[in-house]
Coordinates of C-alpha atoms in Angstrom, one line a residue:
M1 CA 117.9 144.2 140.2
L2 CA 117.6 140.7 141.3
I3 CA 119.1 141.7 144.7
V4 CA 116.5 144.4 145.1
I5 CA 113.9 142.0 144.1
A6 CA 115.2 139.5 146.4
V7 CA 115.2 142.1 149.4
L8 CA 111.7 142.9 149.0
L9 CA 110.4 139.6 148.6
L10 CA 112.3 139.0 152.1
L11 CA 110.6 142.0 153.7
A12 CA 107.4 140.8 152.4
R13 CA 107.9 137.4 154.2
I14 CA 108.8 139.3 157.4
G15 CA 105.7 141.1 157.1
L16 CA 103.2 138.2 156.9
P17 CA 102.1 138.8 160.7
W18 CA 101.5 142.3 159.9
L19 CA 99.4 141.4 157.0
G20 CA 97.0 139.1 159.2
G21 CA 96.6 141.7 161.6
Y22 CA 94.6 143.8 159.0
K23 CA 91.5 142.0 159.2
G24 CA 89.4 145.1 159.0
E25 CA 91.1 146.6 156.2
V26 CA 90.9 143.4 154.2
E27 CA 86.9 143.3 155.0
A28 CA 86.8 147.1 153.7
R29 CA 88.9 146.2 150.6
L30 CA 86.6 143.0 150.0
S31 CA 83.4 145.1 150.4
E32 CA 84.8 147.5 147.9
R33 CA 85.7 144.9 145.4
L34 CA 82.5 142.8 145.6
K35 CA 80.2 145.9 146.1
S36 CA 78.5 144.3 149.3
P37 CA 79.4 144.5 153.1
V38 CA 81.7 141.6 153.7
V39 CA 82.1 140.0 157.4
I40 CA 85.5 137.9 158.0
D41 CA 85.3 135.4 161.1
D42 CA 89.0 134.5 161.1
L43 CA 92.0 135.7 158.7
S44 CA 95.2 133.9 158.2
V45 CA 98.1 134.2 155.7
R46 CA 100.6 131.9 154.4
W47 CA 103.2 132.2 151.7
E48 CA 102.8 130.6 148.4
H49 CA 105.4 130.6 145.6
F50 CA 106.4 134.3 145.4
G51 CA 103.8 136.0 147.5
P52 CA 101.6 135.9 150.3
K53 CA 98.1 134.5 150.2
L54 CA 95.5 135.5 152.7
S55 CA 92.8 132.9 153.8
A56 CA 89.4 134.4 155.0
T57 CA 87.0 132.0 156.7
G58 CA 83.8 132.3 157.6
V59 CA 83.0 135.0 155.2
S60 CA 79.6 136.7 154.6
L61 CA 78.5 139.3 152.1
N62 CA 75.3 141.1 153.5
K63 CA 73.0 143.5 151.5
S64 CA 70.2 142.9 154.2
K65 CA 69.2 140.3 156.8
E66 CA 67.3 138.5 153.9
R67 CA 69.9 139.1 151.0
Q68 CA 73.3 137.4 151.8
V69 CA 75.5 134.7 150.8
T70 CA 78.1 133.0 152.9
L71 CA 81.3 131.3 151.6
D72 CA 83.5 128.4 153.1
E73 CA 86.7 130.5 152.3
V74 CA 88.0 133.4 150.5
L75 CA 91.7 133.2 149.2
I76 CA 93.3 136.6 148.4
D77 CA 96.2 137.2 146.3
M78 CA 98.3 140.0 147.6
N79 CA 100.1 142.8 145.5
V80 CA 103.2 142.7 147.4
L81 CA 105.1 145.9 146.5
K82 CA 101.8 147.8 146.5
S83 CA 100.8 146.7 149.8
L84 CA 104.4 147.6 151.3
S85 CA 104.2 150.9 149.5
Q86 CA 100.7 151.9 150.7
G87 CA 100.9 150.4 154.0
A88 CA 97.6 148.5 153.6
P89 CA 96.5 145.4 151.7
V90 CA 96.2 145.6 148.0
I91 CA 94.4 142.7 146.3
D92 CA 95.3 141.5 143.1
E93 CA 93.1 138.2 142.8
L94 CA 90.0 136.5 144.7
T95 CA 89.0 133.1 144.9
L96 CA 85.8 132.6 146.5
V97 CA 85.3 129.0 148.1
G98 CA 82.0 126.9 148.5
A99 CA 79.7 129.5 147.4
K100 CA 76.0 128.5 146.8
L101 CA 74.3 130.4 144.1
A102 CA 70.9 130.5 142.2
L103 CA 70.3 131.2 138.5
D104 CA 66.8 132.3 137.8
A105 CA 65.8 131.5 134.3
S106 CA 62.7 132.9 132.7
N107 CA 60.8 131.9 129.6
D108 CA 61.6 135.0 127.8
G109 CA 65.7 134.1 128.1
K110 CA 66.2 136.6 131.0
I111 CA 68.6 135.1 133.8
T112 CA 69.9 136.3 137.1
L113 CA 72.5 135.1 139.0
R114 CA 72.3 135.6 142.9
G115 CA 74.1 134.2 146.1
L116 CA 72.1 132.4 148.8
N117 CA 72.8 132.0 152.3
Q118 CA 74.1 128.6 153.3
S119 CA 71.6 128.2 156.1
T120 CA 68.9 129.3 153.6
Q121 CA 66.8 126.2 152.5
S122 CA 64.5 127.9 150.0
T123 CA 65.7 129.0 146.9
N124 CA 62.6 131.0 145.9
S125 CA 63.6 133.6 143.8
S126 CA 61.1 136.1 145.6
Q127 CA 63.5 136.1 148.4
G128 CA 66.2 137.7 146.4
G129 CA 69.6 137.5 147.3
V130 CA 73.1 138.9 146.6
D131 CA 73.6 139.8 142.8
V132 CA 76.6 137.8 142.2
L133 CA 76.8 138.3 138.5
S134 CA 77.4 142.2 138.9
W135 CA 80.5 141.7 141.0
L136 CA 81.7 138.9 139.4
M137 CA 82.1 141.0 136.2
S138 CA 83.2 144.2 138.3
T139 CA 86.3 142.6 140.1
N140 CA 89.8 142.6 138.2
R141 CA 90.3 138.9 138.6
V142 CA 88.0 136.8 140.8
G143 CA 87.5 133.0 140.6
M144 CA 85.1 130.8 142.3
Q145 CA 85.9 127.3 143.3
D146 CA 83.6 124.3 144.5
A147 CA 80.5 126.2 144.1
T148 CA 76.8 124.8 144.1
I149 CA 74.5 126.3 141.9
T150 CA 70.7 125.9 141.7
V151 CA 68.8 126.4 138.3
I152 CA 65.3 127.7 138.9
N153 CA 62.5 128.0 136.4
T154 CA 61.0 131.2 137.5
E155 CA 57.4 130.2 135.9
D156 CA 56.9 126.8 137.8
Q157 CA 60.2 126.9 140.4
Q158 CA 61.3 123.6 138.9
Q159 CA 65.0 123.2 140.2
L160 CA 68.2 121.4 139.4
T161 CA 71.2 121.5 141.4
I162 CA 74.9 121.3 140.0
S163 CA 78.0 121.2 142.2
D164 CA 81.5 121.1 141.6
L165 CA 81.3 124.4 139.6
D166 CA 84.4 126.7 139.1
I167 CA 84.3 129.9 137.5
F168 CA 87.1 132.5 136.8
A169 CA 86.5 136.0 135.5
I170 CA 88.9 138.7 134.3
N171 CA 87.7 142.0 133.9
D172 CA 89.2 145.1 132.4
G173 CA 86.6 148.0 132.0
D174 CA 83.9 147.0 129.6
F175 CA 85.8 144.0 128.5
H176 CA 85.0 140.7 130.3
Q177 CA 86.7 137.1 130.1
L178 CA 84.5 134.7 131.7
R179 CA 85.6 130.7 132.3
V180 CA 83.3 128.2 133.6
Y181 CA 83.8 124.5 134.3
M182 CA 80.9 122.3 136.0
Q183 CA 80.6 118.6 137.3
L184 CA 77.0 117.6 135.9
P185 CA 74.8 115.2 138.1
D186 CA 75.0 111.8 136.6
K187 CA 71.5 112.0 135.3
L188 CA 72.3 114.8 133.1
G189 CA 75.8 113.6 132.0
S190 CA 79.5 114.2 132.5
S191 CA 80.7 117.9 132.1
V192 CA 80.4 121.5 130.7
E193 CA 82.9 123.7 129.8
I194 CA 81.8 127.5 128.8
G195 CA 83.9 130.5 127.5
L196 CA 82.6 134.0 127.2
D197 CA 84.4 137.1 126.1
M198 CA 82.0 139.7 126.7
V199 CA 81.9 143.6 126.1
G200 CA 79.3 145.6 128.3
Q201 CA 78.9 147.4 131.4
S202 CA 79.5 145.3 134.9
D203 CA 75.9 146.6 136.2
D204 CA 74.3 145.5 133.2
I205 CA 76.4 142.4 132.1
A206 CA 72.9 140.4 131.1
N207 CA 72.6 142.5 128.1
A208 CA 76.3 142.5 127.1
S209 CA 77.3 141.3 123.8
A210 CA 79.5 138.3 123.8
E211 CA 81.4 135.3 122.1
L212 CA 80.5 131.9 123.4
H213 CA 82.5 128.6 123.2
I214 CA 80.8 125.7 125.1
T215 CA 81.9 121.8 125.1
A216 CA 79.5 119.2 126.7
T217 CA 80.7 115.5 126.9
D218 CA 78.1 112.5 127.8
L219 CA 74.9 114.7 127.9
K220 CA 71.8 112.6 128.7
A221 CA 69.5 113.7 126.0
D222 CA 66.0 112.7 127.8
A223 CA 67.2 114.2 131.4
W224 CA 67.7 117.6 129.5
R225 CA 64.4 117.2 127.8
S226 CA 62.6 116.3 131.0
L227 CA 63.5 119.5 132.8
Q228 CA 60.9 121.2 130.5
A229 CA 58.4 118.3 130.8
S230 CA 56.0 120.0 133.6
R231 CA 55.0 122.6 131.3
F232 CA 54.0 120.2 128.5
K233 CA 52.2 117.8 131.0
G234 CA 49.2 116.1 129.5
L235 CA 49.5 117.0 125.9
P236 CA 49.6 114.0 123.5
I237 CA 52.1 115.2 121.0
S238 CA 55.4 117.1 121.6
T239 CA 54.9 120.7 121.6
T240 CA 58.4 121.2 120.7
G241 CA 58.9 118.8 118.0
I242 CA 61.6 117.1 120.3
A243 CA 61.0 113.5 120.3
K244 CA 60.7 111.2 123.2
L245 CA 64.5 109.8 122.7
D246 CA 67.2 109.1 125.2
A247 CA 70.8 109.3 123.9
T248 CA 74.4 110.2 124.8
V249 CA 75.3 113.6 123.3
Q250 CA 78.9 115.1 122.8
L251 CA 78.4 118.9 121.8
E252 CA 80.9 121.8 120.7
L253 CA 79.4 125.0 119.9
W254 CA 80.7 128.7 119.0
G255 CA 78.4 131.5 119.0
S256 CA 77.5 135.0 119.6
I257 CA 75.3 136.7 122.3
A258 CA 73.4 140.1 122.3
G259 CA 70.6 141.7 124.4
G260 CA 70.8 138.7 126.7
S261 CA 70.1 136.1 124.0
L262 CA 72.0 133.6 121.8
Q263 CA 71.9 135.0 118.3
S264 CA 73.8 132.5 116.4
A265 CA 76.1 129.5 116.9
R266 CA 77.6 126.8 114.9
G267 CA 79.2 123.6 115.7
Q268 CA 79.4 119.6 115.9
I269 CA 77.0 117.2 117.7
A270 CA 77.5 113.6 117.9
V271 CA 74.9 111.3 119.6
A272 CA 75.2 107.7 120.6
D273 CA 72.8 104.8 121.6
V274 CA 69.4 106.6 120.6
V275 CA 66.6 104.6 122.5
D276 CA 62.7 105.4 122.2
I277 CA 61.8 106.0 126.0
N278 CA 58.0 104.9 125.2
T279 CA 59.3 101.5 124.2
Q280 CA 62.9 101.3 125.2
Q281 CA 63.7 100.2 121.8
A282 CA 66.9 100.9 120.0
V283 CA 66.4 103.7 117.3
L284 CA 69.7 104.4 116.1
D285 CA 73.3 103.5 116.9
S286 CA 74.6 106.9 116.3
M287 CA 74.0 110.2 114.6
S288 CA 76.4 113.1 113.7
T289 CA 76.1 116.5 112.1
D290 CA 77.4 120.1 111.8
V291 CA 74.9 122.6 112.9
V292 CA 73.9 126.3 112.5
F293 CA 71.7 128.0 115.0
E294 CA 69.9 131.3 114.1
N295 CA 67.9 133.4 116.4
R296 CA 64.5 134.6 114.9
P297 CA 62.1 137.5 115.6
K298 CA 59.5 134.8 117.0
G299 CA 61.7 132.1 117.7
W300 CA 64.8 130.3 116.5
Q301 CA 65.9 128.0 113.5
L302 CA 68.4 125.1 113.4
N303 CA 70.1 123.9 110.3
A304 CA 71.9 120.6 109.4
E305 CA 73.0 120.4 105.9
S306 CA 74.0 116.9 106.2
L307 CA 72.9 114.5 109.0
A308 CA 74.3 111.2 109.2
L309 CA 72.2 108.1 110.6
E310 CA 73.5 104.9 111.7
K311 CA 71.7 101.7 112.4
D312 CA 73.0 98.0 112.3
G313 CA 75.9 98.8 110.4
Y314 CA 73.8 101.0 107.5
T315 CA 74.4 104.7 107.1
T316 CA 71.9 106.7 105.6
T317 CA 72.0 110.9 105.0
V318 CA 69.4 113.2 105.9
N319 CA 69.8 116.5 103.7
D320 CA 68.7 120.0 104.4
L321 CA 67.2 119.4 107.9
V322 CA 65.8 122.6 109.3
Y323 CA 63.9 122.8 112.6
Q324 CA 62.3 126.1 113.3
F325 CA 61.0 126.9 116.7
K326 CA 57.8 129.3 116.8
P327 CA 58.3 130.1 113.2
A328 CA 54.8 131.7 112.9
D329 CA 52.0 133.0 115.3
N330 CA 50.0 129.8 114.8
T331 CA 52.7 127.3 114.5
A332 CA 54.7 125.9 117.5
W333 CA 57.4 124.1 115.3
Q334 CA 58.4 123.1 112.1
L335 CA 60.7 120.4 110.8
D336 CA 61.7 120.1 107.2
A337 CA 64.2 117.5 105.7
N338 CA 64.7 115.6 102.6
G339 CA 67.2 112.9 101.2
E340 CA 67.7 110.0 98.7
T341 CA 67.0 107.0 100.6
L342 CA 65.6 106.5 104.2
K343 CA 64.7 103.3 106.0
L344 CA 61.1 103.5 106.6
D345 CA 61.5 101.6 110.1
I346 CA 64.0 104.4 111.4
A347 CA 61.5 107.0 110.1
T348 CA 58.9 105.5 111.9
R349 CA 60.4 105.0 115.2
L350 CA 61.6 108.8 115.1
V351 CA 58.0 110.1 114.3
L352 CA 56.2 107.7 117.0
A353 CA 58.7 108.8 119.7
M354 CA 57.1 112.5 119.3
F355 CA 53.6 111.3 120.8
E356 CA 52.8 110.0 124.3
K357 CA 52.9 106.3 124.8
N358 CA 49.3 106.2 125.7
A359 CA 47.8 109.2 123.6
D360 CA 44.4 108.2 121.9
L361 CA 45.6 109.0 118.6
P362 CA 44.5 106.2 115.9
R363 CA 47.3 107.1 113.4
A364 CA 49.9 106.8 115.9
Q365 CA 48.5 103.7 117.5
W366 CA 48.3 101.9 113.7
L367 CA 51.8 103.2 113.0
D368 CA 53.0 101.7 115.9
Q369 CA 51.5 98.2 115.5
A370 CA 51.8 98.2 111.8
S371 CA 55.7 98.6 112.2
P372 CA 56.2 99.8 108.4
K373 CA 59.5 98.4 106.9
G374 CA 60.8 99.0 103.6
D375 CA 62.9 102.0 101.9
L376 CA 61.8 105.6 101.1
Y377 CA 63.7 107.0 97.9
D378 CA 64.0 110.7 96.6
W379 CA 61.8 111.7 99.7
N380 CA 61.1 115.3 100.8
A381 CA 59.1 115.8 104.1
S382 CA 57.7 118.7 106.3
F383 CA 56.4 118.1 110.0
A384 CA 54.7 120.6 112.0
L385 CA 52.6 121.4 114.9
V386 CA 49.9 124.1 113.3
D387 CA 47.1 125.4 115.8
G388 CA 47.8 122.6 118.3
K389 CA 47.4 120.0 115.4
P390 CA 49.9 117.8 113.5
D391 CA 50.4 119.1 110.0
F392 CA 52.5 116.6 107.5
S393 CA 53.7 116.8 104.0
L394 CA 55.4 114.0 102.3
F395 CA 56.6 113.2 98.8
S396 CA 58.3 109.8 98.2
I397 CA 59.0 106.9 96.5
F398 CA 58.6 103.7 98.4
H399 CA 59.9 100.2 97.9
Q400 CA 59.5 96.7 99.3
L401 CA 56.9 98.1 101.7
E402 CA 56.1 95.7 104.7
L403 CA 53.1 96.3 107.1
S404 CA 52.1 93.9 110.0
P405 CA 48.3 93.6 110.3
A406 CA 47.2 96.2 112.8
N407 CA 43.9 97.6 114.1
G408 CA 41.8 95.4 111.9
L409 CA 43.6 96.7 108.8
P410 CA 45.6 94.2 106.7
G411 CA 49.3 93.5 106.7
T412 CA 51.3 93.5 103.2
K413 CA 54.6 92.4 101.9
N414 CA 56.6 93.7 98.4
I415 CA 54.2 96.6 97.7
G416 CA 56.0 99.5 96.0
G417 CA 54.5 102.9 94.9
T418 CA 54.3 106.6 95.4
I419 CA 53.0 109.0 98.3
D420 CA 52.4 112.5 97.6
L421 CA 50.7 114.2 100.6
Q422 CA 50.2 117.8 101.2
H423 CA 49.1 119.3 104.7
N424 CA 47.8 116.1 105.7
V425 CA 45.8 115.4 102.4
G426 CA 47.1 113.5 99.3
K427 CA 47.2 110.4 97.3
V428 CA 48.8 107.1 97.7
I429 CA 49.6 104.9 94.3
M430 CA 50.7 101.6 95.2
Q431 CA 51.7 98.4 93.1
G432 CA 52.5 94.7 94.3
I433 CA 53.9 91.9 92.1
D434 CA 54.1 88.4 93.8
M435 CA 52.8 90.5 97.1
E436 CA 51.2 89.0 100.3
L437 CA 48.1 90.5 102.0
D438 CA 47.6 89.4 105.5
L439 CA 44.4 89.3 107.1
P440 CA 44.9 87.1 110.4
S441 CA 41.0 87.7 111.2
A442 CA 39.7 85.8 108.1
Y443 CA 42.8 83.6 106.7
A444 CA 45.2 81.4 108.9
E445 CA 48.0 82.1 106.1
P446 CA 48.6 85.2 104.2
L447 CA 47.0 85.5 100.7
R448 CA 49.8 85.5 97.9
L449 CA 48.5 87.7 95.2
Q450 CA 50.3 87.9 91.6
K451 CA 49.4 91.6 91.0
L452 CA 47.8 94.3 92.7
Y453 CA 47.1 98.1 92.0
G454 CA 45.7 100.6 93.7
E455 CA 45.0 104.5 94.1
L456 CA 43.8 105.7 97.7
D457 CA 42.9 109.4 98.3
L458 CA 44.2 110.1 102.1
D459 CA 42.6 112.9 104.4
A460 CA 44.3 113.3 107.9
Q461 CA 43.1 116.9 108.3
D462 CA 41.4 115.7 111.6
P463 CA 44.0 115.3 114.1
L464 CA 42.0 112.1 115.7
S465 CA 40.6 110.6 112.5
T466 CA 42.0 109.4 109.3
S467 CA 39.9 108.6 105.9
L468 CA 41.0 106.4 103.1
K469 CA 39.2 106.2 99.7
G470 CA 40.0 104.9 96.5
E471 CA 40.4 101.8 93.9
L472 CA 42.1 98.5 94.2
V473 CA 42.5 96.1 91.3
V474 CA 43.6 92.4 91.8
D475 CA 45.0 90.2 89.0
D476 CA 45.8 86.7 90.3
N477 CA 46.1 83.8 87.7
G478 CA 42.6 84.1 86.5
F479 CA 40.9 86.0 89.6
D480 CA 40.3 89.6 88.7
A481 CA 38.6 91.8 91.3
S482 CA 37.9 95.7 90.8
S483 CA 37.0 97.3 94.4
R484 CA 36.1 100.7 95.6
I485 CA 37.0 100.9 99.0
E486 CA 36.5 103.6 101.9
V487 CA 38.2 103.1 105.4
K488 CA 37.8 105.3 108.5
L489 CA 39.7 105.4 111.7
E490 CA 38.4 106.9 114.7
P491 CA 39.7 107.2 118.2
G492 CA 38.8 104.4 120.3
E493 CA 37.0 102.4 117.5
S494 CA 37.8 99.6 115.3
P495 CA 38.4 100.7 111.7
H496 CA 35.0 101.1 109.6
L497 CA 35.3 99.6 106.1
Y498 CA 33.1 100.1 103.0
I499 CA 34.0 97.8 100.2
Q500 CA 32.0 97.5 96.8
S501 CA 33.7 94.9 94.6
K502 CA 33.0 93.2 91.2
F503 CA 35.0 90.3 90.5
S504 CA 35.5 87.0 88.1
L505 CA 37.1 83.8 88.4
N506 CA 38.3 81.6 85.3
D507 CA 38.5 78.7 87.3
L508 CA 36.2 77.8 90.6
A509 CA 38.9 75.0 91.5
S510 CA 41.0 77.9 92.6
A511 CA 38.4 79.5 94.7
K512 CA 39.6 77.4 97.8
H513 CA 42.8 79.9 97.9
Y514 CA 40.6 82.8 98.7
V515 CA 38.0 81.2 101.4
P516 CA 38.5 83.1 104.6
N517 CA 38.7 80.1 106.6
R518 CA 38.8 81.8 109.9
L519 CA 35.4 83.2 109.4
L520 CA 33.5 79.9 108.4
R521 CA 33.0 76.9 110.4
P522 CA 35.5 74.1 109.6
A523 CA 32.9 72.1 108.2
T524 CA 31.9 74.8 105.7
T525 CA 35.5 75.4 104.6
R526 CA 35.9 71.7 103.9
W527 CA 33.0 71.6 101.8
L528 CA 33.9 74.6 99.7
Q529 CA 37.6 73.4 99.4
N530 CA 36.3 70.0 98.2
A531 CA 33.1 70.7 96.4
L532 CA 34.0 73.5 93.7
L533 CA 36.0 71.4 91.3
A534 CA 35.5 73.3 87.8
G535 CA 33.7 76.3 86.1
K536 CA 33.5 79.9 86.0
A537 CA 32.4 82.9 88.1
T538 CA 31.4 85.9 86.0
N539 CA 30.1 89.4 87.0
G540 CA 30.4 88.5 90.9
E541 CA 29.6 91.2 93.1
L542 CA 30.4 92.0 96.7
I543 CA 29.2 94.8 99.3
M544 CA 30.6 94.8 102.7
F545 CA 30.2 97.5 105.5
G546 CA 30.7 97.8 109.0
N547 CA 33.5 98.2 111.6
V548 CA 36.2 95.4 111.3
V549 CA 35.7 94.0 114.8
H550 CA 32.1 93.1 114.1
F551 CA 32.8 91.1 111.0
P552 CA 31.3 88.7 109.8
F553 CA 28.4 90.7 111.4
T554 CA 26.4 87.7 112.7
E555 CA 24.3 90.1 114.6
N556 CA 23.5 92.6 111.9
E557 CA 26.3 95.3 112.8
G558 CA 27.0 95.5 109.1

């Protein structure tokens, strides 16, 4: 038997020149395989391993003058025995080298893979092109090497070009195996590998059912998010809920596809070096989780049972994270999560990254300047975009809250309490012991108070304004004050305050601690500090209203 095989191989090698002379026959066989008319400029043949390999150069596939694709080279593996017995080339496997492709992607998830003429500069989808996907799925064994693919958003014609693309397909009737490897542009990351096992007709492969495996390394998060930036241009808050963060992402997923859309998937995501693009501040050192993806009637949902966040050696866990894209007709996205503990500065950075840097949103501006620090305990949060407006719910215990002075509102230190907010309306209960109140417009140094207690009603239903109303009680070594306070935050304006207080002071000598030295002339401040030596103040009253920026209202602005 070995002698017979050796003789056949010898005859095949002797017949190499014979194969090279069948350019027309090879063109016909390629046209049949690729389901498009094929023209070859030159055909050569060489022996590799145990069989001949034909090299066709200057290859073009032509559906019409406007619909064609040219290839640098087509490598053809011949079936030696069948070619000898039939007296004509019989092709086992094709490798297409240097193809230029276009992938049209529409907002409804439909994709079309087509070939382009190498000399064609425009990739406008209206020009058509050879349907590469159909013949890629109809040839028994076919590969593509060193291809270039341009991904085109059919809505705005935004384009992304990826080179160094390798594809290999094995097709057996309605069963198709597709393997893809692509080297990404530096701005997008390192590489992506995709495996697809599909069942469906080759002429309707876009609607085939499939099992998917994808591995991606060193993806650049902001570059991928920015591919969709043009459709969201000019909006103050993310319409997807995806924050403006940059990071390096490692990804591995297994999933199922049906009807041209991803139906379900699960896998792992690891993220490193998370940075807020607006401020270039580091938000997280790393983040990792297992994820589950589900397609929904109106959108899709992403679940992470346990998300680990690490910053400066501290690790916290976010539980039961659920992101829903288009969960309802009036809801663009919704994000729900809970946990036992969470660093407030991390939560603040993540929330702020959803807003444009220069957005005229008073709450976002105050949050950015106040830079909250402290800890959240037993928290449960929901954040959504409903009817184009932010919708926020949060219940949490907070501890050791620190706020920097911002937008005319005071800063604080060592405040604890609870917040219970449902759909932008709720209550904040707070208590401070040995706490600080920082009013730099009035005091050179923060006020140190023994005790403070307050209950404030918060109303943030209007996306551009916020209202706080409630009671504040101060008990500080003989100084007692009870105040009714209202604060309104409006776009482009200083906070508007209304304060009505009643107070008493057991020792007037201690009044110097409460004198707003930055609002009075130095001589007046010195007099108050030295003149009040003893006595009491009872049934004192204070009423103040107006915009903070105009205080102390020397021109009757308040």
